[in-house]
Tab-separated table of C-alpha atoms and ligand atoms in Angstrom:
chain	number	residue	atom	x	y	z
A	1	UNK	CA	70.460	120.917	93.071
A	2	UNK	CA	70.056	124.727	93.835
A	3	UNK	CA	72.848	126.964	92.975
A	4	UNK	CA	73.261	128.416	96.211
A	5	UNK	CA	74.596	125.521	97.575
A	6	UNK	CA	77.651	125.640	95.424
A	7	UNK	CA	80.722	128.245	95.650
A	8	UNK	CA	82.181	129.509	92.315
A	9	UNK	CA	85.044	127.522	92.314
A	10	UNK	CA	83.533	124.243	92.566
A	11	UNK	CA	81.704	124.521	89.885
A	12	UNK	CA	83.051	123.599	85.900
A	13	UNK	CA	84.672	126.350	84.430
A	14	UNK	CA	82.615	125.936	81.262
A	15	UNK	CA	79.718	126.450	83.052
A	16	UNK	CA	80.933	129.985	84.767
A	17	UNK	CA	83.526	132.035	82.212
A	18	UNK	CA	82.978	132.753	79.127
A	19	UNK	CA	84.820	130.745	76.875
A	20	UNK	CA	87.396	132.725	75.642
A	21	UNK	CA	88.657	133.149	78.968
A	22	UNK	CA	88.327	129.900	79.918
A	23	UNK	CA	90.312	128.569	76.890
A	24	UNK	CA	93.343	131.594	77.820
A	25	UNK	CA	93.140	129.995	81.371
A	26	UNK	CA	93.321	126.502	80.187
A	27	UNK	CA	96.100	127.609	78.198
A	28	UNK	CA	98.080	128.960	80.920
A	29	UNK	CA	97.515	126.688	83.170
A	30	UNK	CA	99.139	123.847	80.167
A	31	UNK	CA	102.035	126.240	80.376
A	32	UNK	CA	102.172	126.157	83.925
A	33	UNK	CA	101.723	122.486	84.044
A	34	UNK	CA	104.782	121.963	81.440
A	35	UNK	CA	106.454	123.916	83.961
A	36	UNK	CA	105.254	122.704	86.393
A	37	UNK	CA	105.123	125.824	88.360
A	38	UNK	CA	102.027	124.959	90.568
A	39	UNK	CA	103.261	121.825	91.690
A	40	UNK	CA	106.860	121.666	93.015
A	41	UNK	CA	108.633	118.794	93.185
A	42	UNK	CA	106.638	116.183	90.314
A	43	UNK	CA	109.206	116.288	88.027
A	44	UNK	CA	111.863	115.552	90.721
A	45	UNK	CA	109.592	112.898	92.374
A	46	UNK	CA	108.102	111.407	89.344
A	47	UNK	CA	111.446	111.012	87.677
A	48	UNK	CA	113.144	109.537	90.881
A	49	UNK	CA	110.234	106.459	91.014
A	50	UNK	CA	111.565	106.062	87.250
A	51	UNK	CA	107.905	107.397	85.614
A	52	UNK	CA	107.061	107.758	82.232
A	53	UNK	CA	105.297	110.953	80.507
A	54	UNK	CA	101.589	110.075	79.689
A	55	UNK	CA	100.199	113.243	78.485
A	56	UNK	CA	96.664	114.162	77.826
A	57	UNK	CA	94.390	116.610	75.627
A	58	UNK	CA	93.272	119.093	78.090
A	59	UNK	CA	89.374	118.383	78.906
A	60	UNK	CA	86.804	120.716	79.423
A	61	UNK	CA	85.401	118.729	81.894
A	62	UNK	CA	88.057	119.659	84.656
A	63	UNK	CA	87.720	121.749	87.701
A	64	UNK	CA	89.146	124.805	87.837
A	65	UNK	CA	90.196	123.931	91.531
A	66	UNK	CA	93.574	124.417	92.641
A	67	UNK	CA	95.493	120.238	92.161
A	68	UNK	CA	96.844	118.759	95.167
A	69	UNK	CA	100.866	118.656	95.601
A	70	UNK	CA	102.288	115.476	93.108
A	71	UNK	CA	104.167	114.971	96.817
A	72	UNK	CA	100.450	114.428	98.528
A	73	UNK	CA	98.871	112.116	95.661
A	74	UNK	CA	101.637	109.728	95.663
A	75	UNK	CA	102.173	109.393	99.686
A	76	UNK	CA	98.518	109.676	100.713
A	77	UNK	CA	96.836	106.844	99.323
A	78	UNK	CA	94.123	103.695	100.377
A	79	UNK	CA	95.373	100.475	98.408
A	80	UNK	CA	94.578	97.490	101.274
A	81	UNK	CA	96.975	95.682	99.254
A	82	UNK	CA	100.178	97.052	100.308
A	83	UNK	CA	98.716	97.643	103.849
A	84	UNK	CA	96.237	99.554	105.604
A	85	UNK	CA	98.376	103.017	106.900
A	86	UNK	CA	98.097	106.119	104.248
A	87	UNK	CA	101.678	105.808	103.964
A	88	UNK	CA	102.108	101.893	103.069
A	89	UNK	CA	101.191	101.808	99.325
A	90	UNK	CA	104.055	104.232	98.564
A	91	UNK	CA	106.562	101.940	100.521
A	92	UNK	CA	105.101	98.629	99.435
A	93	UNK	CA	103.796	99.155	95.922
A	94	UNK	CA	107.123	98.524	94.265
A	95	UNK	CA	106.703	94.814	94.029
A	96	UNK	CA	103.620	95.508	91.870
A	97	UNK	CA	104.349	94.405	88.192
A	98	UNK	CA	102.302	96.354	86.075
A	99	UNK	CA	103.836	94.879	82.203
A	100	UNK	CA	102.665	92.339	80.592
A	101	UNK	CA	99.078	93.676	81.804
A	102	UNK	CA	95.988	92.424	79.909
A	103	UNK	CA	92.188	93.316	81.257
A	104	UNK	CA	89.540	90.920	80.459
A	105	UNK	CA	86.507	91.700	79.270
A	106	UNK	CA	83.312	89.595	79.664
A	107	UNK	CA	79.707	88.419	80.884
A	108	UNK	CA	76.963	90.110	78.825
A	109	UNK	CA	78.661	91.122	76.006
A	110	UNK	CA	78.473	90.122	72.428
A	111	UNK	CA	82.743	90.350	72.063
A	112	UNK	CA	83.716	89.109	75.042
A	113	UNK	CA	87.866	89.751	74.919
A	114	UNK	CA	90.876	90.442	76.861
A	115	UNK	CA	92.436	94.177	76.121
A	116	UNK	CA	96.548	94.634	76.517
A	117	UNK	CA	97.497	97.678	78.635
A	118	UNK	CA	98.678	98.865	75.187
A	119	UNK	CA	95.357	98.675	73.290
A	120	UNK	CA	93.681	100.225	76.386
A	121	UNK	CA	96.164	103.112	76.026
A	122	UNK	CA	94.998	103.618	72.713
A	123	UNK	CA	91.542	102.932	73.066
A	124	UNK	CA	91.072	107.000	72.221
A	125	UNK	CA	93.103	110.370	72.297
A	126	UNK	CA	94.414	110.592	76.050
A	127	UNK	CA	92.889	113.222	78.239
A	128	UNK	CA	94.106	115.075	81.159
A	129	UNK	CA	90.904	115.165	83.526
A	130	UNK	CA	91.203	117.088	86.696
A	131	UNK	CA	88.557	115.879	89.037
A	132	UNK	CA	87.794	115.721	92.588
A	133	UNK	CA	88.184	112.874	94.478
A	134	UNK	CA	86.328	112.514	97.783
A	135	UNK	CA	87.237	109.743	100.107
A	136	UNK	CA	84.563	108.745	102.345
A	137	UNK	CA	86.799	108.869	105.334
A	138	UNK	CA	86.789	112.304	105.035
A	139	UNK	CA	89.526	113.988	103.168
A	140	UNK	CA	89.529	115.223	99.383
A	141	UNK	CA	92.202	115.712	96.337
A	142	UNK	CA	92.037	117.257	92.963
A	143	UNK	CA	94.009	114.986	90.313
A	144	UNK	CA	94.854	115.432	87.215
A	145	UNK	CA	94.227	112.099	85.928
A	146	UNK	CA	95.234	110.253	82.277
A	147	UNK	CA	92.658	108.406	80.337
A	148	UNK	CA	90.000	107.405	78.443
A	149	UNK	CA	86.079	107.822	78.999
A	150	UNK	CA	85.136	104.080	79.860
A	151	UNK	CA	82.359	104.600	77.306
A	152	UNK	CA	85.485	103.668	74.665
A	153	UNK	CA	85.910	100.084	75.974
A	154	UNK	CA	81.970	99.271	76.763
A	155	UNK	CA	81.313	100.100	73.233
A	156	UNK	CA	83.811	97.921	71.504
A	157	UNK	CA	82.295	95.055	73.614
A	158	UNK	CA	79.086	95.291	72.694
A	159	UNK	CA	76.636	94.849	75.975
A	160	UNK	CA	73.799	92.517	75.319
A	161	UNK	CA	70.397	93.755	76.867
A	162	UNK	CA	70.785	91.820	80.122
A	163	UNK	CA	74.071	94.001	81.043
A	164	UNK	CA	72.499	96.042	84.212
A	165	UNK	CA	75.968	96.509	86.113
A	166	UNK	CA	79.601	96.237	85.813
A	167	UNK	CA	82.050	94.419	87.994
A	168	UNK	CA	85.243	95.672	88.485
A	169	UNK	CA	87.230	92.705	90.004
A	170	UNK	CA	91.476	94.037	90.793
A	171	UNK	CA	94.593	91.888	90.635
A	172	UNK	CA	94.691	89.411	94.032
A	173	UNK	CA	98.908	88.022	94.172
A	174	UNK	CA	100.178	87.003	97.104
A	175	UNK	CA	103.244	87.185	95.782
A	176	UNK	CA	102.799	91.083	95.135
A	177	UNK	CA	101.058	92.309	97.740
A	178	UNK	CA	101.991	91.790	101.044
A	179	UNK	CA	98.181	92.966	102.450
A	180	UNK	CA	96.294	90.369	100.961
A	181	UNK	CA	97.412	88.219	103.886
A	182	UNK	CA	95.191	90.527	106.265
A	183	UNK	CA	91.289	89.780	106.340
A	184	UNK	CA	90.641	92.965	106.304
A	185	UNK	CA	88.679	92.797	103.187
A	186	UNK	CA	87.955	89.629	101.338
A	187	UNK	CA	90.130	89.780	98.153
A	188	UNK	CA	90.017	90.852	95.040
A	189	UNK	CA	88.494	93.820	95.806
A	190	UNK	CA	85.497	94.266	93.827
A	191	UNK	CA	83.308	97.255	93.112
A	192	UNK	CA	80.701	97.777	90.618
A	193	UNK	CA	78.753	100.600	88.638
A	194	UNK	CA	75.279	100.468	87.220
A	195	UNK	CA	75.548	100.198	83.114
A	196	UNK	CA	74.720	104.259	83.054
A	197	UNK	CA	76.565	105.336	85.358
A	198	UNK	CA	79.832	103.297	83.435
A	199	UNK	CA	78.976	105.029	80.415
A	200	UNK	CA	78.825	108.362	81.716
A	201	UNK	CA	81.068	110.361	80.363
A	202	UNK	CA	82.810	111.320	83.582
A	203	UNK	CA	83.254	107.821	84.216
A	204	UNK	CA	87.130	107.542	83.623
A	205	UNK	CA	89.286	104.563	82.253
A	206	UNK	CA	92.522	105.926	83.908
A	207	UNK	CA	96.198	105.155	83.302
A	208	UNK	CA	98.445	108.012	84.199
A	209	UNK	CA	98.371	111.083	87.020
A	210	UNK	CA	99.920	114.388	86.521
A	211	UNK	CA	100.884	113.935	82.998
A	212	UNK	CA	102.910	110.590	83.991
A	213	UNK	CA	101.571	107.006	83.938
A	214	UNK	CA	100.143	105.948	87.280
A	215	UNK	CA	102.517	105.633	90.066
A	216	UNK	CA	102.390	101.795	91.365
A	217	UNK	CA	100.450	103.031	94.804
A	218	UNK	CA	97.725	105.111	92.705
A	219	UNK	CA	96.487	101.920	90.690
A	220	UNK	CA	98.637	100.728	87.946
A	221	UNK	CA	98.474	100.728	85.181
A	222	UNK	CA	94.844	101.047	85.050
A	223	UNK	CA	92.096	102.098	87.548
A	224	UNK	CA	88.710	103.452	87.318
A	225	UNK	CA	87.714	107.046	88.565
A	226	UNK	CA	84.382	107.910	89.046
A	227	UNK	CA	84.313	111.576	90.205
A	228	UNK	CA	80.833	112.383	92.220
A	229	UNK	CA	81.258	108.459	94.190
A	230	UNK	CA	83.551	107.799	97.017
A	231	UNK	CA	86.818	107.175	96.535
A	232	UNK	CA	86.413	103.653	96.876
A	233	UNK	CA	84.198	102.916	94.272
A	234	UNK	CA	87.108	103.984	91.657
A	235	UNK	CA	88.996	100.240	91.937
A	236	UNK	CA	92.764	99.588	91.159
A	237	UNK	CA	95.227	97.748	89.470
A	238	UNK	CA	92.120	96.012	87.067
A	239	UNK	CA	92.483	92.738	85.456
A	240	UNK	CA	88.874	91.411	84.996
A	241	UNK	CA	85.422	93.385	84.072
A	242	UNK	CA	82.112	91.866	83.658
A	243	UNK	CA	79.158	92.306	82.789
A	244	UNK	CA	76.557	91.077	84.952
A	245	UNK	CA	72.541	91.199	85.148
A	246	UNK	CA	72.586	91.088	88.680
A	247	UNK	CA	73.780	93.847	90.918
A	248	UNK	CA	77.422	93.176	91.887
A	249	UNK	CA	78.454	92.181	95.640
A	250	UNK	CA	81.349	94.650	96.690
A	251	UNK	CA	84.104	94.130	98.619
A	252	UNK	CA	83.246	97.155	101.422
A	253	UNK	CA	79.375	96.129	100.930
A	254	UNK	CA	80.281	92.881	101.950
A	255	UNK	CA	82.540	93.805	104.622
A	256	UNK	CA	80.116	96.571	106.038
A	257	UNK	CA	76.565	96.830	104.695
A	258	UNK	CA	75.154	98.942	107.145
A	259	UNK	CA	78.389	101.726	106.144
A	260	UNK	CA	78.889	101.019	102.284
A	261	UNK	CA	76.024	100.823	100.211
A	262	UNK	CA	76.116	99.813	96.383
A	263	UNK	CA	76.010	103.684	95.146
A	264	UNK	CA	78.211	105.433	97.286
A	265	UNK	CA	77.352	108.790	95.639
A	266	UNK	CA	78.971	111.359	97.610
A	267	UNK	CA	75.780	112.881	99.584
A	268	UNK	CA	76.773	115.767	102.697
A	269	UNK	CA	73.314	114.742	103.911
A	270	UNK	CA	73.713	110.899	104.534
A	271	UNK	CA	76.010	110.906	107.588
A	272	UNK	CA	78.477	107.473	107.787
A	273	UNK	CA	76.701	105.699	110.889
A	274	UNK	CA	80.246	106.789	112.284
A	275	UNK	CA	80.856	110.440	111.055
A	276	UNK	CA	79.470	112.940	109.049
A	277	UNK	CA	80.085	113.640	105.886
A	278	UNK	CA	78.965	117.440	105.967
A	279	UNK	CA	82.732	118.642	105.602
A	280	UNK	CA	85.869	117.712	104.522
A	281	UNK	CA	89.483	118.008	104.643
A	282	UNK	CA	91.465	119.183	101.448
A	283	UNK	CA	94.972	116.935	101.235
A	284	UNK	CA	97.928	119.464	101.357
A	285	UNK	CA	96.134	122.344	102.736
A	286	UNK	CA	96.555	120.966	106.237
A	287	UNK	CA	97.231	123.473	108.959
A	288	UNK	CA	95.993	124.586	112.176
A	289	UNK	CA	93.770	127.035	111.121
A	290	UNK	CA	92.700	125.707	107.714
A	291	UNK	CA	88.509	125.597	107.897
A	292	UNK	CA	87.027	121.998	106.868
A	293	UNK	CA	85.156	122.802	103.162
A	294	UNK	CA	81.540	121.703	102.593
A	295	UNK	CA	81.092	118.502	100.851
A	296	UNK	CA	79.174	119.237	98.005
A	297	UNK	CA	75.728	116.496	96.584
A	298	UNK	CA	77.838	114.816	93.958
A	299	UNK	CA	80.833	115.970	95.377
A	300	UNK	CA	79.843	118.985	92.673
A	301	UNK	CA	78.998	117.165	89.874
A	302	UNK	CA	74.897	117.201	90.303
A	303	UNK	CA	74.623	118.463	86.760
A	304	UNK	CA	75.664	116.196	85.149
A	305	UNK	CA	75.393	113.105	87.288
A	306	UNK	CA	71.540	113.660	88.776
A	307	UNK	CA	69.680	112.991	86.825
A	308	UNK	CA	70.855	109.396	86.909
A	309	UNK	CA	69.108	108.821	89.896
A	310	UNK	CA	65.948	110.799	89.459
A	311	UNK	CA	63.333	109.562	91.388
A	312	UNK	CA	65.536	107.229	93.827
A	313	UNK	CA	65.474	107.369	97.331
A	314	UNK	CA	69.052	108.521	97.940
A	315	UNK	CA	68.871	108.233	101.616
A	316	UNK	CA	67.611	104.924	101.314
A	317	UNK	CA	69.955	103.537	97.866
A	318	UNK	CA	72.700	105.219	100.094
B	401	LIG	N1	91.326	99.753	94.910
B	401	LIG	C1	91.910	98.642	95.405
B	401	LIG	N2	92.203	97.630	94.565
B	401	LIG	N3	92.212	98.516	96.732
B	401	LIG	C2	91.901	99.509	97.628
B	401	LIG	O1	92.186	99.360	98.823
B	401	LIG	N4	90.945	101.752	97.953
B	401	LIG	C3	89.896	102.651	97.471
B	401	LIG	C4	90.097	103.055	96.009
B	401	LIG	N5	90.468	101.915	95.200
B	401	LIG	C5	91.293	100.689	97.134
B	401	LIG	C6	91.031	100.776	95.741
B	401	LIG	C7	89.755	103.845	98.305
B	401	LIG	S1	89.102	103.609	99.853
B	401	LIG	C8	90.062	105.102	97.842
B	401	LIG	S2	89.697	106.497	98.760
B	401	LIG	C9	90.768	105.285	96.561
B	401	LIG	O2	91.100	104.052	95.939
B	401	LIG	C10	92.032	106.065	96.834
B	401	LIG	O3	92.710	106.347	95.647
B	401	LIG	P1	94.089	107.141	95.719
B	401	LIG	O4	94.938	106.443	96.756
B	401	LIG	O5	94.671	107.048	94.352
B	401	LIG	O6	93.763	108.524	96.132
């Protein structure tokens, strides 16, 4: 990917400032995030829905980019489950019951077993990961997400050779969540990853947001994020993963093949059939005047996510 198509900011600090300076900026911008100064209102907000404190090791793996308002990453969200408007999830996701939680692991794996939201807590030191996340509708965020690399779990499983993909299959209750009784998308919603691209280090077993565990509507207690795909390959609220030699069926490939392929990887120059996906709009910097930003191959991370798919035809594996 040619540099010119990126602007400073997008890319990772570690790559761009020296590293003293990036370690005094990390370092102030812990002390703002104790304070809280650059986002007003999470402590309020967070401690009003009753959330815990799930802190993280700061990772150099973050963007630099200014985080979206606490207010904007709990109110804004797509979780079909509690309904279909960006403002349902926060209203409906209180019936979610996110203890006793257990994920199960299985398919092509030598130790096939079922982890407890505890054990997947301590799977590895906690890290605070502030990433992009690009919907494909057309509208961005930058979280500070909790968690672990997903490498952690897929090692203490053991993949046998025939693992090609992972299937991440969410909770489907009735009794919880009021949208399953809506076709809009056949439940649970499934999405897979290819084996590499779940062991990438980006790849993100996550359990809290903005130093708390996850609010209900974001995915409790534990969701995947996978930085340079569309949001909707990160799946939420998990209870089953499997490893499978055959490439998974997802929930929006099955629902529209033609719009959702199985990669998803953010790409400015494969258009939705519907819209483009040239631009988009930043959550919480909404105005009148506020310019559209460039979506970026990758949604910026091209160096270190490429040359996964060297060779493909990215128009075509869209
Ligand atoms: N996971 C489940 N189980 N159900 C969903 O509807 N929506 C996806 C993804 N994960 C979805 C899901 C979509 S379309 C996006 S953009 C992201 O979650 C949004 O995550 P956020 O609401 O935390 O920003």
């Amino acid at each position: 990917m040619p540099k010119r198509h990126f602007r400073a900011d997008d890319l990772l600090p570690s790559e761009i400032t020296p590293r003293h300076v990036f370690e005094q900026r990390r370092r102030l911008l812990k002390s703002a995030a104790a304070g809280l100064a650059f986002a007003p209102g999470v402590d309020a907000l967070a401690q009003a829905a009753g959330a815990q404190k799930l802190p993280g090791r700061q990772s150099g793996l973050s963007t630099m980019e200014k985080t979206t308002p606490y207010k904007d990453v709990v109110s804004y969200n797509n979780f079909y489950e509690f309904g279909t408007e960006k403002d349902d999830p926060a209203r409906n996701a209180h019936t979610l019951k996110t203890r006793p939680w257990t994920v199960k692991v299985e398919g092509e794996v030598l130790k096939p077993r079922e982890f407890d939201i505890d054990e997947l807590l301590t799977l590895a030191p906690l890290e605070e990961r502030i990433y992009r996340l690009r919907c494909v509708e057309g509208w961005s965020m930058v979280i500070p997400w909790v968690g672990v690399p997903l490498s952690e779990l897929i090692r203490r499983v053991e993949p046998t050779g025939n693992a090609k993909y992972v299937e991440f299959v969410t909770l489907a209750d009735r009794a919880q969540m009021p949208g399953l009784s809506s076709p809009v998308l056949s439940w649970p919603y499934v999405e897979g990853l290819r084996i590499d691209e779940a062991n990438h280090p980006l790849t993100l077993l996550t359990m809290g947001l903005y130093g708390e565990v996850l609010p209900k509507q974001s995915g409790a207690p534990v969701r995947i994020v996978v930085p340079w795909k569309y949001g909707f390959k990160s799946g939420k609220s998990i209870v089953r993963i499997r490893f499978v030699e055959k490439q998974p069926i997802t929930s929006w490939n099955r629902a529209a093949p033609q719009e959702y392929g199985f990669y998803s990887n953010v790409n400015p120059d494969v258009s939705h059939p519907r819209w483009s996906q040239a631009t988009e709009r930043r959550i919480g910097e909404d105005g009148f005047l506020q310019r559209k930003r460039k979506t970026l191959m990758f949604n910026g991370y091209g160096e270190q996510v490429a040359s996964l798919y060297a060779g493909m035809d990215l128009k075509r594996f869209f």
